[in-house]
């Protein structure tokens, strides 16, 4: 699993929502993560992921898209990441997510 970080999104979520890039990457490793639907925004397919960063313990909601590199590799490009609302967290835990 590779991520697409560049000047447009590196540290963006840290400044806006207090979420480090490494927390986003760590959340994608959560075996209990939940991926909800796809949405088209500006002609781009966006995904929503609910998961927990094992390292920080934060329950995160991540909006991301999949890009393809020049070499044909699929890359995860995080768009937005922030801590789950109480409603999001209840859904995550009800679906089998980890409680800390």
Backbone as a ProteinNet text record, in pm:
[ID]
protein_1_A
[PRIMARY]
XXXXXXXXXXXXXXXXXXXXXXXXXXXXXXXXXXXXXXXXXXXXXXXXXXXXXXXXXXXXXXXXXXXXXXXXXXXXXXXXXXXXXXXXXXXXXXXXXXXX
[TERTIARY]
84.8	0	90.3	75.5	157.4	67.2	122.5	47.5	103.9	16.9	53.2	56.7	176.6	196.4	273.6	223.9	295.6	266	311.6	291.7	144.6	55.9	-85.7	-153.8	-96.2	-165.2	-75.4	54.9	141.8	117.2	96.7	71.9	-55.6	-134.8	-259	-352.6	-365.6	-457.9	-405.3	-274.8	-217	-256.6	-244.3	-276.6	-426.3	-506.1	-651.9	-723.2	-677.6	-753.4	-670.4	-541.6	-457.4	-423.9	-429	-400.3	-271.9	-174.5	-46.1	-60.4	25.3	24.7	49.9	139.3	168.7	46.8	-40.8	-162.3	-258.3	-263.3	-346.8	-297.8	-168.4	-112.5	-136.7	-117.5	-137.1	-282.3	-377	-518.3	-554.9	-487.2	-513.4	-466.8	-386.7	-341	-437.9	-536.8	-635.3	-713.2	-700.1	-768.9	-920.6	-969.2	-1112.6	-1167.6	-1086.1	-1129.8	-1255.3	-1332.3	-1456.6	-1446.6	-1474.5	-1476.7	-1622	-1665.2	-1804	-1810.8	-1886.5	-1923.8	-1822	-1866	-1786.2	-1872.5	-1809.2	-1877.5	-1800.6	-1867.8	-1797.5	-1800.2	-1681.5	-1667.2	-1570.9	-1614.9	-1531.6	-1478.3	-1562.2	-1522.9	-1425.3	-1405.1	-1309.6	-1384.4	-1357.4	-1419.6	-1352.1	-1430.3	-1376.5	-1434.3	-1352.6	-1388.2	-1383.6	-1458.7	-1456.9	-1410.7	-1314.6	-1263.3	-1276.2	-1330.8	-1333.1	-1231.9	-1145.1	-1047.7	-979.5	-892.7	-822.6	-673.1	-602.5	-456.8	-410.8	-343.6	-294.8	-193.1	-111.2	-3.7	-58.5	-146.9	-197.3	-326.1	-397.8	-525.2	-641.8	-617.5	-724.6	-814.8	-944	-1043.3	-1062.3	-1029	-1026.9	-1127.3	-1176.5	-1257.1	-1169.2	-1142.6	-1050.3	-1122.9	-1114.6	-1165.4	-1043.2	-1051.2	-934.9	-978.8	-886	-908.3	-792.6	-811	-705.5	-651.6	-523.4	-457.8	-366.9	-331.7	-240.3	-113.9	1.1	129.2	165.8	269.8	320.1	364.9	402.2	446	328.9	206.5	88.9	54.9	122.4	94.4	-27.2	-111.4	-222.6	-170.2	-206.8	-163.8	-285.4	-280.2	-385.3	-350	-442.9	-421.8	-522.5	-476.3	-565.1	-606.4	-734.3	-787.1	-815.8	-880.8	-914.3	-915.9	-870.9	-872.2	-896.3	-989	-1020.7	-1078.5	-1085.8	-1137.3	-1285.7	-1327	-1466.6	-1558.7	-1679.3	-1784.7	-1832.4	-1913.1	-1967.2	-2049	-2125.7	-2206.4	-2117.3	-2011	-1917.3	-1852.8	-1812.9	-1744.3	-1836.8	-1963.1	-2059.8	-2076	-2083.7	-2094.8	-1972.8	-1854.8	-1729.6	-1726.4	-1760.3	-1756.3	-1864.9	-1980.2	-2089	-2051.3	-1975.2	-1933.8	-1811.9	-1764.2	-1654.9	-1522.2	-1522.1	-1398	-1341.7	-1219.1	-1149.1	-1186.3	-1202.9	-1227.3	-1099	-1066.4	-945.5	-980.9
-116	0	123.5	204.7	325.1	447.6	556.9	681.1	787.8	875.6	987	1113.9	1149.6	1272	1371.3	1491.6	1597.5	1730.7	1840.2	1971.4	2004.9	1943.8	1973	1908.2	1799.7	1732.7	1694.7	1712.4	1675.2	1771.1	1716.7	1791.1	1874.9	1868.5	1946.9	1912.2	1784.3	1742.6	1769.8	1781.9	1819.2	1962.9	2050.5	2191.4	2215	2140.8	2161.8	2084.6	1959.5	1871.3	1804.2	1835.2	1774.4	1628.3	1586	1447	1441.6	1366.6	1350.5	1256.1	1275.5	1187.5	1042.1	1019.7	882	817.6	898.3	843.3	796.5	871.5	832.5	699.1	689.9	565.1	449.3	472.8	368.5	320.2	410.6	374.4	278.9	290.2	197.7	55.7	39	-93.6	-159.6	-84	-136.2	-249.8	-369.4	-485.5	-474.6	-387.7	-370.6	-247.1	-186.5	-64.5	-92	12.3	3.2	102.2	54.6	141.2	157.6	281.7	310.1	378.5	320.4	379.7	461.6	505.2	590.2	708.3	821.4	943.7	1011.2	1070.2	1142.5	1291.5	1349.2	1491.4	1546.1	1645.1	1705.3	1599.4	1499.6	1395.4	1293.8	1295.2	1205.2	1115.7	986	891	900.6	930.2	941.9	833.7	787.9	680.6	735.1	670.4	704.4	582.5	602.5	494.2	532.5	441.2	455.6	356.5	402.8	312.8	376.5	299.3	344.6	333.4	439.4	435.6	361.7	251.6	171.9	250.9	329.1	402.6	516.1	599.7	714.5	684.4	579.4	546.5	628.7	717.9	801.9	721.1	748.9	693.1	795.1	757.6	854.3	823	928.7	923.6	984.2	908	951.6	950.7	1063.1	1073.9	1062.7	973.1	953.6	915.2	921.8	877.7	786.8	713.3	626	690	707.6	760.2	650.9	663.9	568.7	644.5	592.2	656.6	637.4	706.7	693	549.5	476.5	337.4	239.3	291.6	206.1	156.1	206.9	165.8	241.7	170.8	237.7	305.5	432	510.9	565	562.8	621.6	768.3	855.7	998.7	1050.2	1070.7	1124.3	1268.2	1294.3	1428.3	1498.7	1427.2	1484.7	1374.3	1406.7	1310.1	1386	1333.9	1397.1	1291.9	1326.2	1230	1206.3	1080.7	1043.2	1118.4	1143.4	1195.6	1080.1	1109.8	1003.1	904.1	954.4	868.3	776.6	833.7	753.9	645.6	683.6	588.8	474.1	504.8	399.8	302.7	355.5	270.2	180.3	238.5	163.2	51.3	82.6	-18.2	-124.2	-83.9	-179.9	-277.4	-232.6	-317.1	-402.6	-394.5	-481.8	-412.8	-281.9	-208	-226.8	-184	-199.7	-89.8	-127.3	-31.6	-20.8	97.8	117.5	168.8
0	0	0	-103.9	-114.3	-113.6	-64.4	-51.8	-144.1	-187.4	-274.6	-189.4	-144.2	-66.2	-152.3	-160.1	-230.9	-161.8	-220.7	-158.4	-136.4	-215	-203	-84	-30.5	80.4	198	187.1	299.2	416.9	531.8	656.3	656.2	551.1	543.4	659.4	689.3	794.3	933.7	947.4	1075.7	1108.6	1012.1	1034.6	1049.7	975.3	978.3	1088.3	1114.4	1204	1312.9	1319.7	1422.6	1397.2	1270.7	1235.4	1153.5	1202.4	1133.7	1014.1	915.2	797.4	837.4	934.3	976.2	1041.9	1106.6	1166	1055.7	947.1	833.4	777.6	752.5	699.1	795.3	923.9	1024.5	1027.7	1007.2	1011.5	897.9	784.9	674.3	707.9	811	853.8	952.6	999.4	1094.3	1028.3	1082.1	1022.7	1037	1125.9	1147.3	1074.4	988.4	919.8	837.9	817.9	741.4	626.4	509.3	391.8	348.7	341.8	305.5	170.4	83.7	-42.9	-117.4	-229.9	-315.6	-352.6	-368.2	-400.8	-512.7	-607.6	-712.5	-681.4	-669.6	-643.9	-747.3	-821.1	-925.9	-1022.5	-1053.4	-1147.4	-1090.8	-960.6	-895.5	-797.4	-802.1	-711.1	-575	-472.2	-336.4	-247.4	-155.1	-62.7	80.2	168.7	311.3	388.4	476.4	558.8	705.8	786.8	931.5	986.3	1074.9	1133.8	1252.6	1313.5	1433.5	1412	1445.3	1443.3	1567.6	1549	1661.9	1743.5	1675.6	1743.2	1829.5	1773.4	1849.2	1924.2	1880.3	1943.1	1891.1	1796.3	1743.2	1649.4	1660.8	1570.3	1459.2	1336.4	1227.6	1116.6	1058.8	936	827.9	723.8	619.3	484.7	415.5	279.2	188.6	89.2	2.8	-137.8	-228.7	-365.4	-405.8	-511.3	-562.9	-690.8	-695.9	-815.8	-870.7	-995.9	-1059	-1097.7	-1054.4	-1083.8	-1230.6	-1274	-1410.9	-1438.7	-1331.8	-1345	-1335.1	-1319.5	-1312.6	-1173.2	-1069.8	-931.7	-877.9	-803.1	-736.6	-609.9	-594	-479	-405.5	-273.6	-191.3	-171.5	-209.9	-191.2	-89.2	35.4	138.7	105.1	120.7	95.6	227.5	318.5	447.7	552.7	672.7	782.8	913	990.7	1118.4	1211.5	1339.4	1436.3	1412.6	1430.2	1408.1	1503.3	1455.3	1542.3	1630.5	1729.8	1814.7	1732.4	1635.7	1549.2	1465.5	1406.8	1327.9	1413.5	1533.8	1622.1	1662.6	1690	1723.8	1606.6	1485.3	1366.3	1353.6	1368.6	1359.4	1463.4	1587.7	1694.6	1675.6	1626.5	1601.9	1491.2	1393.7	1281.9	1316.3	1439	1480.4	1500.9	1503.3	1524.1	1663	1680.2	1807.7	1905.5	2028.4	2135.9	2217.1	2257.4	2338	2473.8
[MASK]
++++++++++++++++++++++++++++++++++++++++++++++++++++++++++++++++++++++++++++++++++++++++++++++++++++

